Amino acid sequence: MDNNDLVVVSEGEATIFYPPNNARLKYNASEIFSRDLNFSSGNGLKSIRFFKEIPIDFKITMNDFSKESCKLISKNANFNKLDNFNYEITNYYNIEEFNEKFDIIDLEIYNNSPIKYLESAIKLLSNENGLLALTFPDMGILAGNAYYDNCFATYGSIKLGNNDVTHESAIRIVLNTINLIASRHKKFIEPMISVYNNNYIKIYIQIIKNPLKAKNNAIKNSMMTFNCINCGFLKNYYNYYSLNNNNSNNNNLFEFKFQCNYCKSLIPKMTGPFWAGAMHNSIFIEKLLTIYNNNDLNLNNLQVIKKIELILKELKEIPFFFKPSTLASILKCPKTPSLLQFSNRLEQLGYNVSPTHCASSALKTDAPWETVCTVMEQFKAEIINYEN
């Protein structure tokens, strides 16, 4: 690869070469969020930053399917004087060719889902709380109003489609799939942080070996979601019948009724399965913010900090959210109340409310949908009375 065909760029403490006309290997400034939480890529930038910015001893194996990419990684490693660091550059197409266990595995396949490599990656993780980092760029399959068949074929889920919560549902589809695959190996997952950013999903999950918890986790943390096409109502039905077979619960999947609780519509749309548990670990995120705020690693990316702070505010145990603007349209409220007005009204009723990083102008709450709709109806009546 001739130097005349390459462009030089600096990010963090690293400086690399990249070919501007090669989409797979070029530098993408918009993905700095991913790199500030990552350490592996086709041009080596993330790995190099990891070496130059983390003051501890470790080994990194940088693998890529492309020989051209491996040559570029080697060139960039030499340019950044990594001779004294412990690293290896490999060109394996089948990652099961590795004969060692890893504490952290990062899978980022250019423009493709890493799902087909997931089982191999889980096998290669150390059994003691290995960390798996995954990037999912296939948002057209995971979210939106197309490729329903592709989503089901790839992830085994029926997606919510063109819905306000489509990006969070995409995260929950991915987490559910990973958890089911891990359970085959008597392991379960604990998400550390799950991020929707621009047009991709980035997740960090701990994979933990425990046969009993693996089975229970696969059952307890999976749900199907009923979506009322008429009023937008979302109701989650949990797959924990075998864990609670002596207790009746109206959220039980085996007691599902094809009728909307709010508007009584008989037009159901059953979606899922989705991950029903928390998408983030608050302790992990707080430590992450401490590192950023103390600037221990010389990281000054305000975009990353704001995103992480927003994620920390999210209600962890509440799947999905709603947009007051959408609800106002459904209930024909002439003016949408502000997020502050709506959240204050719900909090006065004793419910918890938070923002979400998956959508702007949206709220997470543990209030029942009937209560949320009642609050909007109250705003509607107040606005109409005021205007008259």
mmCIF file of C-alpha atoms in Angstrom:
data_model
loop_
_atom_site.group_PDB
_atom_site.id
_atom_site.type_symbol
_atom_site.label_atom_id
_atom_site.label_comp_id
_atom_site.label_asym_id
_atom_site.label_seq_id
_atom_site.Cartn_x
_atom_site.Cartn_y
_atom_site.Cartn_z
ATOM 1 C CA MET A 1 0.000 0.000 0.000
ATOM 2 C CA ASP A 2 1.717 3.176 -1.244
ATOM 3 C CA ASN A 3 1.980 6.124 1.163
ATOM 4 C CA ASN A 4 0.807 8.415 -1.635
ATOM 5 C CA ASP A 5 -2.563 6.654 -1.559
ATOM 6 C CA LEU A 6 -3.006 7.175 2.185
ATOM 7 C CA VAL A 7 -4.260 10.029 4.349
ATOM 8 C CA VAL A 8 -2.948 10.769 7.868
ATOM 9 C CA VAL A 9 -5.316 11.562 10.738
ATOM 10 C CA SER A 10 -4.881 11.948 14.511
ATOM 11 C CA GLU A 11 -7.386 11.041 17.215
ATOM 12 C CA GLY A 12 -6.672 10.917 20.920
ATOM 13 C CA GLU A 13 -3.007 9.905 21.333
ATOM 14 C CA ALA A 14 -2.922 7.926 18.072
ATOM 15 C CA THR A 15 -1.980 8.891 14.519
ATOM 16 C CA ILE A 16 -2.828 6.537 11.664
ATOM 17 C CA PHE A 17 -2.794 6.154 7.892
ATOM 18 C CA TYR A 18 -5.955 5.185 6.041
ATOM 19 C CA PRO A 19 -7.074 4.850 2.395
ATOM 20 C CA PRO A 20 -9.776 7.503 1.774
ATOM 21 C CA ASN A 21 -11.370 5.549 -1.072
ATOM 22 C CA ASN A 22 -11.784 2.288 0.858
ATOM 23 C CA ALA A 23 -15.070 2.482 2.778
ATOM 24 C CA ARG A 24 -14.131 -0.461 4.985
ATOM 25 C CA LEU A 25 -10.753 0.883 6.118
ATOM 26 C CA LYS A 26 -11.265 4.638 6.005
ATOM 27 C CA TYR A 27 -11.415 6.906 9.047
ATOM 28 C CA ASN A 28 -14.932 7.855 10.152
ATOM 29 C CA ALA A 29 -14.961 10.822 12.526
ATOM 30 C CA SER A 30 -18.645 10.286 13.386
ATOM 31 C CA GLU A 31 -17.789 6.965 15.083
ATOM 32 C CA ILE A 32 -15.599 8.571 17.752
ATOM 33 C CA PHE A 33 -18.219 7.586 20.360
ATOM 34 C CA SER A 34 -17.652 3.936 19.521
ATOM 35 C CA ARG A 35 -13.882 4.309 19.585
ATOM 36 C CA ASP A 36 -13.853 6.059 22.931
ATOM 37 C CA LEU A 37 -15.422 2.869 24.351
ATOM 38 C CA ASN A 38 -13.647 0.361 22.114
ATOM 39 C CA PHE A 39 -10.289 -0.979 21.032
ATOM 40 C CA SER A 40 -10.454 -2.962 17.799
ATOM 41 C CA SER A 41 -11.019 -1.994 14.146
ATOM 42 C CA GLY A 42 -10.003 -2.613 10.554
ATOM 43 C CA ASN A 43 -7.360 0.127 10.474
ATOM 44 C CA GLY A 44 -6.085 -0.447 14.022
ATOM 45 C CA LEU A 45 -7.014 2.989 15.382
ATOM 46 C CA LYS A 46 -8.957 1.753 18.392
ATOM 47 C CA SER A 47 -6.304 -0.755 19.421
ATOM 48 C CA ILE A 48 -3.561 1.835 19.080
ATOM 49 C CA ARG A 49 -5.477 4.329 21.198
ATOM 50 C CA PHE A 50 -6.027 1.622 23.780
ATOM 51 C CA PHE A 51 -2.288 0.980 24.044
ATOM 52 C CA LYS A 52 -1.321 4.648 24.132
ATOM 53 C CA GLU A 53 -4.019 5.860 26.535
ATOM 54 C CA ILE A 54 -4.433 3.060 29.124
ATOM 55 C CA PRO A 55 -1.542 2.916 31.629
ATOM 56 C CA ILE A 56 -1.649 -0.836 32.404
ATOM 57 C CA ASP A 57 -0.042 -3.953 30.927
ATOM 58 C CA PHE A 58 -2.187 -6.112 28.652
ATOM 59 C CA LYS A 59 -2.125 -7.989 25.376
ATOM 60 C CA ILE A 60 -4.325 -7.279 22.361
ATOM 61 C CA THR A 61 -4.884 -9.618 19.445
ATOM 62 C CA MET A 62 -6.036 -7.648 16.396
ATOM 63 C CA ASN A 63 -7.760 -9.916 13.919
ATOM 64 C CA ASP A 64 -9.209 -9.085 10.533
ATOM 65 C CA PHE A 65 -10.479 -11.205 7.647
ATOM 66 C CA SER A 66 -8.729 -8.951 5.113
ATOM 67 C CA LYS A 67 -4.982 -9.255 4.455
ATOM 68 C CA GLU A 68 -4.996 -5.650 3.229
ATOM 69 C CA SER A 69 -6.422 -4.553 6.557
ATOM 70 C CA CYS A 70 -3.792 -6.530 8.498
ATOM 71 C CA LYS A 71 -1.036 -4.823 6.505
ATOM 72 C CA LEU A 72 -2.535 -1.419 7.296
ATOM 73 C CA ILE A 73 -2.821 -2.282 11.009
ATOM 74 C CA SER A 74 0.845 -3.340 11.019
ATOM 75 C CA LYS A 75 1.865 -0.110 9.294
ATOM 76 C CA ASN A 76 -0.065 2.017 11.783
ATOM 77 C CA ALA A 77 1.290 0.033 14.748
ATOM 78 C CA ASN A 78 4.861 0.622 13.555
ATOM 79 C CA PHE A 79 4.194 4.314 12.934
ATOM 80 C CA ASN A 80 2.898 4.671 16.513
ATOM 81 C CA LYS A 81 5.984 2.881 17.906
ATOM 82 C CA LEU A 82 4.208 -0.037 19.558
ATOM 83 C CA ASP A 83 7.340 -2.209 19.587
ATOM 84 C CA ASN A 84 7.332 -2.407 23.386
ATOM 85 C CA PHE A 85 3.646 -3.327 23.620
ATOM 86 C CA ASN A 86 2.266 -6.859 23.696
ATOM 87 C CA TYR A 87 0.140 -7.294 20.587
ATOM 88 C CA GLU A 88 -0.506 -9.758 17.802
ATOM 89 C CA ILE A 89 -2.004 -9.229 14.341
ATOM 90 C CA THR A 90 -3.874 -12.228 12.929
ATOM 91 C CA ASN A 91 -5.725 -12.966 9.699
ATOM 92 C CA TYR A 92 -8.164 -15.684 10.782
ATOM 93 C CA TYR A 93 -11.507 -15.955 9.004
ATOM 94 C CA ASN A 94 -12.802 -18.504 11.507
ATOM 95 C CA ILE A 95 -12.278 -17.077 14.992
ATOM 96 C CA GLU A 96 -12.437 -20.592 16.460
ATOM 97 C CA GLU A 97 -8.876 -20.988 15.127
ATOM 98 C CA PHE A 98 -7.656 -19.162 18.235
ATOM 99 C CA ASN A 99 -6.348 -21.611 20.820
ATOM 100 C CA GLU A 100 -6.457 -19.271 23.803
ATOM 101 C CA LYS A 101 -9.115 -17.690 26.009
ATOM 102 C CA PHE A 102 -9.677 -13.942 26.135
ATOM 103 C CA ASP A 103 -10.873 -11.661 28.948
ATOM 104 C CA ILE A 104 -12.440 -9.214 26.474
ATOM 105 C CA ILE A 105 -13.611 -9.835 22.926
ATOM 106 C CA ASP A 106 -14.750 -7.031 20.648
ATOM 107 C CA LEU A 107 -16.654 -7.961 17.494
ATOM 108 C CA GLU A 108 -17.140 -5.223 14.930
ATOM 109 C CA ILE A 109 -17.803 -6.465 11.403
ATOM 110 C CA TYR A 110 -17.880 -3.710 8.780
ATOM 111 C CA ASN A 111 -21.472 -3.040 7.716
ATOM 112 C CA ASN A 112 -22.648 -6.431 9.029
ATOM 113 C CA SER A 113 -24.122 -7.986 12.141
ATOM 114 C CA PRO A 114 -21.636 -9.926 14.317
ATOM 115 C CA ILE A 115 -24.376 -12.404 15.255
ATOM 116 C CA LYS A 116 -22.992 -15.343 13.237
ATOM 117 C CA TYR A 117 -19.670 -15.108 15.123
ATOM 118 C CA LEU A 118 -21.307 -14.751 18.522
ATOM 119 C CA GLU A 119 -21.316 -18.409 19.546
ATOM 120 C CA SER A 120 -17.613 -18.754 18.731
ATOM 121 C CA ALA A 121 -16.831 -15.564 20.661
ATOM 122 C CA ILE A 122 -18.680 -16.808 23.752
ATOM 123 C CA LYS A 123 -16.671 -20.053 23.621
ATOM 124 C CA LEU A 124 -13.409 -18.070 23.463
ATOM 125 C CA LEU A 125 -14.241 -15.862 26.451
ATOM 126 C CA SER A 126 -12.691 -16.755 29.782
ATOM 127 C CA ASN A 127 -15.216 -18.439 32.063
ATOM 128 C CA GLU A 128 -14.630 -15.916 34.828
ATOM 129 C CA ASN A 129 -16.789 -12.947 33.914
ATOM 130 C CA GLY A 130 -15.526 -12.299 30.403
ATOM 131 C CA LEU A 131 -16.570 -9.057 28.705
ATOM 132 C CA LEU A 132 -18.103 -9.054 25.239
ATOM 133 C CA ALA A 133 -18.307 -5.850 23.177
ATOM 134 C CA LEU A 134 -20.485 -5.889 20.073
ATOM 135 C CA THR A 135 -21.399 -3.392 17.360
ATOM 136 C CA PHE A 136 -24.628 -3.863 15.388
ATOM 137 C CA PRO A 137 -24.845 -1.616 12.293
ATOM 138 C CA ASP A 138 -27.829 -3.426 10.730
ATOM 139 C CA MET A 139 -30.477 -1.046 12.048
ATOM 140 C CA GLY A 140 -32.577 -1.475 8.916
ATOM 141 C CA ILE A 141 -33.128 -5.094 9.957
ATOM 142 C CA LEU A 142 -33.436 -4.507 13.711
ATOM 143 C CA ALA A 143 -35.651 -1.402 13.547
ATOM 144 C CA GLY A 144 -37.968 0.408 11.159
ATOM 145 C CA ASN A 145 -40.867 -0.760 9.045
ATOM 146 C CA ALA A 146 -39.132 -3.145 6.631
ATOM 147 C CA TYR A 147 -37.210 -6.446 6.588
ATOM 148 C CA TYR A 148 -39.415 -8.161 9.171
ATOM 149 C CA ASP A 149 -38.493 -11.529 7.659
ATOM 150 C CA ASN A 150 -34.755 -10.745 7.853
ATOM 151 C CA CYS A 151 -35.076 -9.738 11.507
ATOM 152 C CA PHE A 152 -36.865 -12.973 12.367
ATOM 153 C CA ALA A 153 -34.415 -15.091 10.352
ATOM 154 C CA THR A 154 -31.337 -13.421 11.902
ATOM 155 C CA TYR A 155 -32.436 -12.759 15.477
ATOM 156 C CA GLY A 156 -35.533 -14.927 15.960
ATOM 157 C CA SER A 157 -37.725 -11.948 16.873
ATOM 158 C CA ILE A 158 -40.665 -10.070 15.404
ATOM 159 C CA LYS A 159 -39.705 -6.412 15.699
ATOM 160 C CA LEU A 160 -42.028 -3.585 16.730
ATOM 161 C CA GLY A 161 -41.429 -1.834 13.423
ATOM 162 C CA ASN A 162 -42.150 1.832 12.776
ATOM 163 C CA ASN A 163 -42.830 2.681 16.412
ATOM 164 C CA ASP A 164 -41.408 5.404 18.684
ATOM 165 C CA VAL A 165 -39.597 2.735 20.721
ATOM 166 C CA THR A 166 -38.063 1.006 17.688
ATOM 167 C CA HIS A 167 -34.441 1.721 18.677
ATOM 168 C CA GLU A 168 -34.815 0.455 22.237
ATOM 169 C CA SER A 169 -36.678 -2.594 20.951
ATOM 170 C CA ALA A 170 -33.709 -3.223 18.624
ATOM 171 C CA ILE A 171 -31.361 -3.250 21.634
ATOM 172 C CA ARG A 172 -33.680 -5.630 23.474
ATOM 173 C CA ILE A 173 -33.868 -7.970 20.458
ATOM 174 C CA VAL A 174 -30.073 -8.154 20.358
ATOM 175 C CA LEU A 175 -29.714 -8.730 24.116
ATOM 176 C CA ASN A 176 -32.349 -11.471 24.096
ATOM 177 C CA THR A 177 -30.601 -13.269 21.223
ATOM 178 C CA ILE A 178 -27.212 -13.075 22.955
ATOM 179 C CA ASN A 179 -28.674 -14.356 26.224
ATOM 180 C CA LEU A 180 -30.276 -17.352 24.520
ATOM 181 C CA ILE A 181 -27.015 -18.232 22.748
ATOM 182 C CA ALA A 182 -25.067 -17.863 26.013
ATOM 183 C CA SER A 183 -27.555 -20.114 27.833
ATOM 184 C CA ARG A 184 -26.667 -22.985 25.463
ATOM 185 C CA HIS A 185 -23.206 -22.873 27.036
ATOM 186 C CA LYS A 186 -24.588 -22.635 30.590
ATOM 187 C CA LYS A 187 -23.764 -18.940 30.744
ATOM 188 C CA PHE A 188 -25.891 -15.836 31.217
ATOM 189 C CA ILE A 189 -25.454 -12.171 30.392
ATOM 190 C CA GLU A 190 -25.353 -9.010 32.470
ATOM 191 C CA PRO A 191 -25.459 -5.878 30.274
ATOM 192 C CA MET A 192 -22.969 -3.228 31.385
ATOM 193 C CA ILE A 193 -24.054 -0.545 28.921
ATOM 194 C CA SER A 194 -26.227 -0.672 25.798
ATOM 195 C CA VAL A 195 -26.112 2.333 23.503
ATOM 196 C CA TYR A 196 -28.057 3.402 20.448
ATOM 197 C CA ASN A 197 -25.983 6.045 18.669
ATOM 198 C CA ASN A 198 -26.751 7.434 15.216
ATOM 199 C CA ASN A 199 -27.256 4.333 13.063
ATOM 200 C CA TYR A 200 -25.741 1.549 15.146
ATOM 201 C CA ILE A 201 -25.983 -0.212 18.502
ATOM 202 C CA LYS A 202 -22.964 -0.674 20.778
ATOM 203 C CA ILE A 203 -23.257 -2.979 23.768
ATOM 204 C CA TYR A 204 -20.903 -4.199 26.496
ATOM 205 C CA ILE A 205 -22.032 -7.303 28.340
ATOM 206 C CA GLN A 206 -20.514 -9.554 30.960
ATOM 207 C CA ILE A 207 -20.802 -13.264 30.163
ATOM 208 C CA ILE A 208 -21.003 -15.268 33.393
ATOM 209 C CA LYS A 209 -20.735 -19.049 33.830
ATOM 210 C CA ASN A 210 -23.526 -20.424 36.026
ATOM 211 C CA PRO A 211 -25.723 -23.290 34.735
ATOM 212 C CA LEU A 212 -28.698 -22.695 37.064
ATOM 213 C CA LYS A 213 -28.771 -18.930 36.602
ATOM 214 C CA ALA A 214 -28.303 -19.379 32.857
ATOM 215 C CA LYS A 215 -31.531 -21.389 32.618
ATOM 216 C CA ASN A 216 -33.515 -19.091 34.899
ATOM 217 C CA ASN A 217 -32.157 -15.953 33.232
ATOM 218 C CA ALA A 218 -33.196 -17.185 29.786
ATOM 219 C CA ILE A 219 -36.768 -17.641 31.051
ATOM 220 C CA LYS A 220 -37.137 -14.695 33.425
ATOM 221 C CA ASN A 221 -35.584 -12.010 31.231
ATOM 222 C CA SER A 222 -37.473 -12.704 28.021
ATOM 223 C CA MET A 223 -40.799 -11.134 27.081
ATOM 224 C CA MET A 224 -43.291 -10.748 24.270
ATOM 225 C CA THR A 225 -44.889 -7.343 23.715
ATOM 226 C CA PHE A 226 -48.485 -6.627 22.714
ATOM 227 C CA ASN A 227 -48.751 -3.456 20.608
ATOM 228 C CA CYS A 228 -52.198 -1.931 20.125
ATOM 229 C CA ILE A 229 -52.308 -0.468 16.626
ATOM 230 C CA ASN A 230 -55.276 1.706 17.620
ATOM 231 C CA CYS A 231 -53.952 3.633 20.657
ATOM 232 C CA GLY A 232 -50.250 2.714 20.819
ATOM 233 C CA PHE A 233 -50.543 0.770 24.081
ATOM 234 C CA LEU A 234 -47.596 -1.536 24.812
ATOM 235 C CA LYS A 235 -48.005 -4.398 27.270
ATOM 236 C CA ASN A 236 -45.217 -6.807 28.096
ATOM 237 C CA TYR A 237 -45.883 -10.489 28.736
ATOM 238 C CA TYR A 238 -43.115 -12.314 30.552
ATOM 239 C CA ASN A 239 -41.954 -15.867 29.913
ATOM 240 C CA TYR A 240 -41.565 -16.874 33.563
ATOM 241 C CA TYR A 241 -44.474 -19.299 33.885
ATOM 242 C CA SER A 242 -42.243 -22.216 34.868
ATOM 243 C CA LEU A 243 -40.626 -20.124 37.624
ATOM 244 C CA ASN A 244 -43.946 -18.974 39.087
ATOM 245 C CA ASN A 245 -46.349 -21.763 38.192
ATOM 246 C CA ASN A 246 -48.109 -21.484 41.548
ATOM 247 C CA ASN A 247 -48.860 -17.792 41.127
ATOM 248 C CA SER A 248 -51.228 -16.191 38.651
ATOM 249 C CA ASN A 249 -49.999 -12.951 37.092
ATOM 250 C CA ASN A 250 -51.860 -10.893 34.515
ATOM 251 C CA ASN A 251 -48.577 -10.175 32.749
ATOM 252 C CA ASN A 252 -47.988 -13.877 32.174
ATOM 253 C CA LEU A 253 -47.512 -14.875 28.551
ATOM 254 C CA PHE A 254 -49.656 -17.971 29.068
ATOM 255 C CA GLU A 255 -52.614 -15.816 30.140
ATOM 256 C CA PHE A 256 -52.425 -13.426 27.185
ATOM 257 C CA LYS A 257 -55.746 -11.941 26.034
ATOM 258 C CA PHE A 258 -56.081 -10.441 22.564
ATOM 259 C CA GLN A 259 -57.625 -7.187 23.754
ATOM 260 C CA CYS A 260 -56.135 -3.790 24.528
ATOM 261 C CA ASN A 261 -56.419 -2.904 28.219
ATOM 262 C CA TYR A 262 -57.036 0.759 27.449
ATOM 263 C CA CYS A 263 -59.163 1.165 24.310
ATOM 264 C CA LYS A 264 -60.472 -2.452 24.243
ATOM 265 C CA SER A 265 -59.407 -2.799 20.621
ATOM 266 C CA LEU A 266 -59.305 -6.350 19.269
ATOM 267 C CA ILE A 267 -56.545 -5.509 16.781
ATOM 268 C CA PRO A 268 -53.442 -7.091 18.336
ATOM 269 C CA LYS A 269 -49.862 -7.053 17.165
ATOM 270 C CA MET A 270 -47.658 -9.518 19.042
ATOM 271 C CA THR A 271 -43.921 -8.782 18.837
ATOM 272 C CA GLY A 272 -40.715 -10.124 20.340
ATOM 273 C CA PRO A 273 -39.225 -11.891 22.106
ATOM 274 C CA PHE A 274 -37.286 -9.044 23.710
ATOM 275 C CA TRP A 275 -34.817 -8.819 26.583
ATOM 276 C CA ALA A 276 -36.905 -7.886 29.637
ATOM 277 C CA GLY A 277 -34.104 -7.036 32.076
ATOM 278 C CA ALA A 278 -31.978 -3.948 32.631
ATOM 279 C CA MET A 279 -29.976 -2.697 29.641
ATOM 280 C CA HIS A 280 -27.318 -1.048 31.826
ATOM 281 C CA ASN A 281 -25.362 -1.530 35.045
ATOM 282 C CA SER A 282 -25.390 1.673 37.117
ATOM 283 C CA ILE A 283 -22.176 0.862 39.000
ATOM 284 C CA PHE A 284 -20.309 0.269 35.732
ATOM 285 C CA ILE A 285 -21.627 3.523 34.235
ATOM 286 C CA GLU A 286 -20.763 5.535 37.352
ATOM 287 C CA LYS A 287 -17.184 4.225 37.202
ATOM 288 C CA LEU A 288 -17.077 5.081 33.507
ATOM 289 C CA LEU A 289 -18.182 8.648 34.223
ATOM 290 C CA THR A 290 -15.627 8.965 37.018
ATOM 291 C CA ILE A 291 -12.867 8.076 34.555
ATOM 292 C CA TYR A 292 -14.150 10.634 32.051
ATOM 293 C CA ASN A 293 -14.746 13.396 34.595
ATOM 294 C CA ASN A 294 -11.349 12.896 36.260
ATOM 295 C CA ASN A 295 -9.804 12.866 32.786
ATOM 296 C CA ASP A 296 -7.630 9.948 33.883
ATOM 297 C CA LEU A 297 -7.325 8.836 30.260
ATOM 298 C CA ASN A 298 -7.124 12.301 28.671
ATOM 299 C CA LEU A 299 -10.552 11.905 27.073
ATOM 300 C CA ASN A 300 -12.374 15.142 26.293
ATOM 301 C CA ASN A 301 -15.279 14.000 24.160
ATOM 302 C CA LEU A 302 -18.264 15.970 25.451
ATOM 303 C CA GLN A 303 -20.641 13.998 23.205
ATOM 304 C CA VAL A 304 -19.665 10.741 24.914
ATOM 305 C CA ILE A 305 -19.963 12.207 28.415
ATOM 306 C CA LYS A 306 -23.439 13.654 27.779
ATOM 307 C CA LYS A 307 -24.663 10.382 26.295
ATOM 308 C CA ILE A 308 -23.387 8.361 29.274
ATOM 309 C CA GLU A 309 -24.879 10.840 31.765
ATOM 310 C CA LEU A 310 -28.247 10.513 30.022
ATOM 311 C CA ILE A 311 -28.039 6.705 30.117
ATOM 312 C CA LEU A 312 -27.315 6.821 33.858
ATOM 313 C CA LYS A 313 -30.579 8.742 34.404
ATOM 314 C CA GLU A 314 -32.687 6.108 32.632
ATOM 315 C CA LEU A 315 -35.046 3.936 34.663
ATOM 316 C CA LYS A 316 -33.174 0.642 34.465
ATOM 317 C CA GLU A 317 -35.979 -1.867 35.011
ATOM 318 C CA ILE A 318 -38.610 -0.284 32.751
ATOM 319 C CA PRO A 319 -38.839 -1.574 29.170
ATOM 320 C CA PHE A 320 -39.735 1.036 26.552
ATOM 321 C CA PHE A 321 -41.056 4.599 26.805
ATOM 322 C CA PHE A 322 -43.587 6.955 25.235
ATOM 323 C CA LYS A 323 -43.546 10.288 23.426
ATOM 324 C CA PRO A 324 -46.094 12.828 24.706
ATOM 325 C CA SER A 325 -46.322 14.299 21.197
ATOM 326 C CA THR A 326 -47.419 10.938 19.758
ATOM 327 C CA LEU A 327 -49.906 10.363 22.569
ATOM 328 C CA ALA A 328 -51.302 13.888 22.144
ATOM 329 C CA SER A 329 -51.905 13.130 18.481
ATOM 330 C CA ILE A 330 -53.654 9.817 19.263
ATOM 331 C CA LEU A 331 -55.893 11.372 21.935
ATOM 332 C CA LYS A 332 -56.433 14.534 19.866
ATOM 333 C CA CYS A 333 -54.972 16.879 22.456
ATOM 334 C CA PRO A 334 -54.722 20.316 20.752
ATOM 335 C CA LYS A 335 -51.328 21.076 22.308
ATOM 336 C CA THR A 336 -48.581 18.771 23.554
ATOM 337 C CA PRO A 337 -47.559 19.413 27.169
ATOM 338 C CA SER A 338 -43.842 19.798 27.759
ATOM 339 C CA LEU A 339 -41.764 16.892 29.052
ATOM 340 C CA LEU A 340 -41.345 18.757 32.341
ATOM 341 C CA GLN A 341 -45.099 19.309 32.715
ATOM 342 C CA PHE A 342 -45.884 15.677 31.965
ATOM 343 C CA SER A 343 -43.152 14.238 34.182
ATOM 344 C CA ASN A 344 -44.145 16.543 37.064
ATOM 345 C CA ARG A 345 -47.764 15.384 36.820
ATOM 346 C CA LEU A 346 -46.737 11.705 36.899
ATOM 347 C CA GLU A 347 -44.329 12.284 39.802
ATOM 348 C CA GLN A 348 -47.097 14.024 41.757
ATOM 349 C CA LEU A 349 -49.062 10.788 41.385
ATOM 350 C CA GLY A 350 -46.151 8.861 42.912
ATOM 351 C CA TYR A 351 -44.583 7.400 39.764
ATOM 352 C CA ASN A 352 -40.961 7.439 38.630
ATOM 353 C CA VAL A 353 -40.051 9.207 35.394
ATOM 354 C CA SER A 354 -36.824 9.558 33.409
ATOM 355 C CA PRO A 355 -35.576 10.532 29.952
ATOM 356 C CA THR A 356 -34.221 7.953 27.505
ATOM 357 C CA HIS A 357 -31.139 8.097 25.300
ATOM 358 C CA CYS A 358 -32.948 6.185 22.533
ATOM 359 C CA ALA A 359 -35.238 9.061 21.559
ATOM 360 C CA SER A 360 -35.521 12.779 22.162
ATOM 361 C CA SER A 361 -38.691 14.256 23.681
ATOM 362 C CA ALA A 362 -39.614 10.926 25.294
ATOM 363 C CA LEU A 363 -40.189 9.628 28.821
ATOM 364 C CA LYS A 364 -39.731 6.335 30.626
ATOM 365 C CA THR A 365 -42.118 5.708 33.512
ATOM 366 C CA ASP A 366 -43.404 2.947 35.752
ATOM 367 C CA ALA A 367 -46.908 4.420 35.530
ATOM 368 C CA PRO A 368 -49.504 2.146 33.880
ATOM 369 C CA TRP A 369 -50.535 3.089 30.343
ATOM 370 C CA GLU A 370 -54.048 3.846 31.589
ATOM 371 C CA THR A 371 -52.593 6.448 33.983
ATOM 372 C CA VAL A 372 -50.406 7.980 31.270
ATOM 373 C CA CYS A 373 -53.448 8.338 29.000
ATOM 374 C CA THR A 374 -55.546 9.763 31.850
ATOM 375 C CA VAL A 375 -52.908 12.435 32.472
ATOM 376 C CA MET A 376 -52.938 13.375 28.792
ATOM 377 C CA GLU A 377 -56.754 13.542 28.861
ATOM 378 C CA GLN A 378 -56.475 15.906 31.840
ATOM 379 C CA PHE A 379 -54.098 18.160 29.907
ATOM 380 C CA LYS A 380 -56.476 18.020 26.949
ATOM 381 C CA ALA A 381 -59.424 19.137 29.099
ATOM 382 C CA GLU A 382 -57.385 21.922 30.707
ATOM 383 C CA ILE A 383 -56.211 23.248 27.327
ATOM 384 C CA ILE A 384 -59.717 23.167 25.833
ATOM 385 C CA ASN A 385 -61.204 24.921 28.892
ATOM 386 C CA TYR A 386 -58.454 27.565 28.790
ATOM 387 C CA GLU A 387 -58.964 28.260 25.076
ATOM 388 C CA ASN A 388 -62.720 28.568 25.555
#
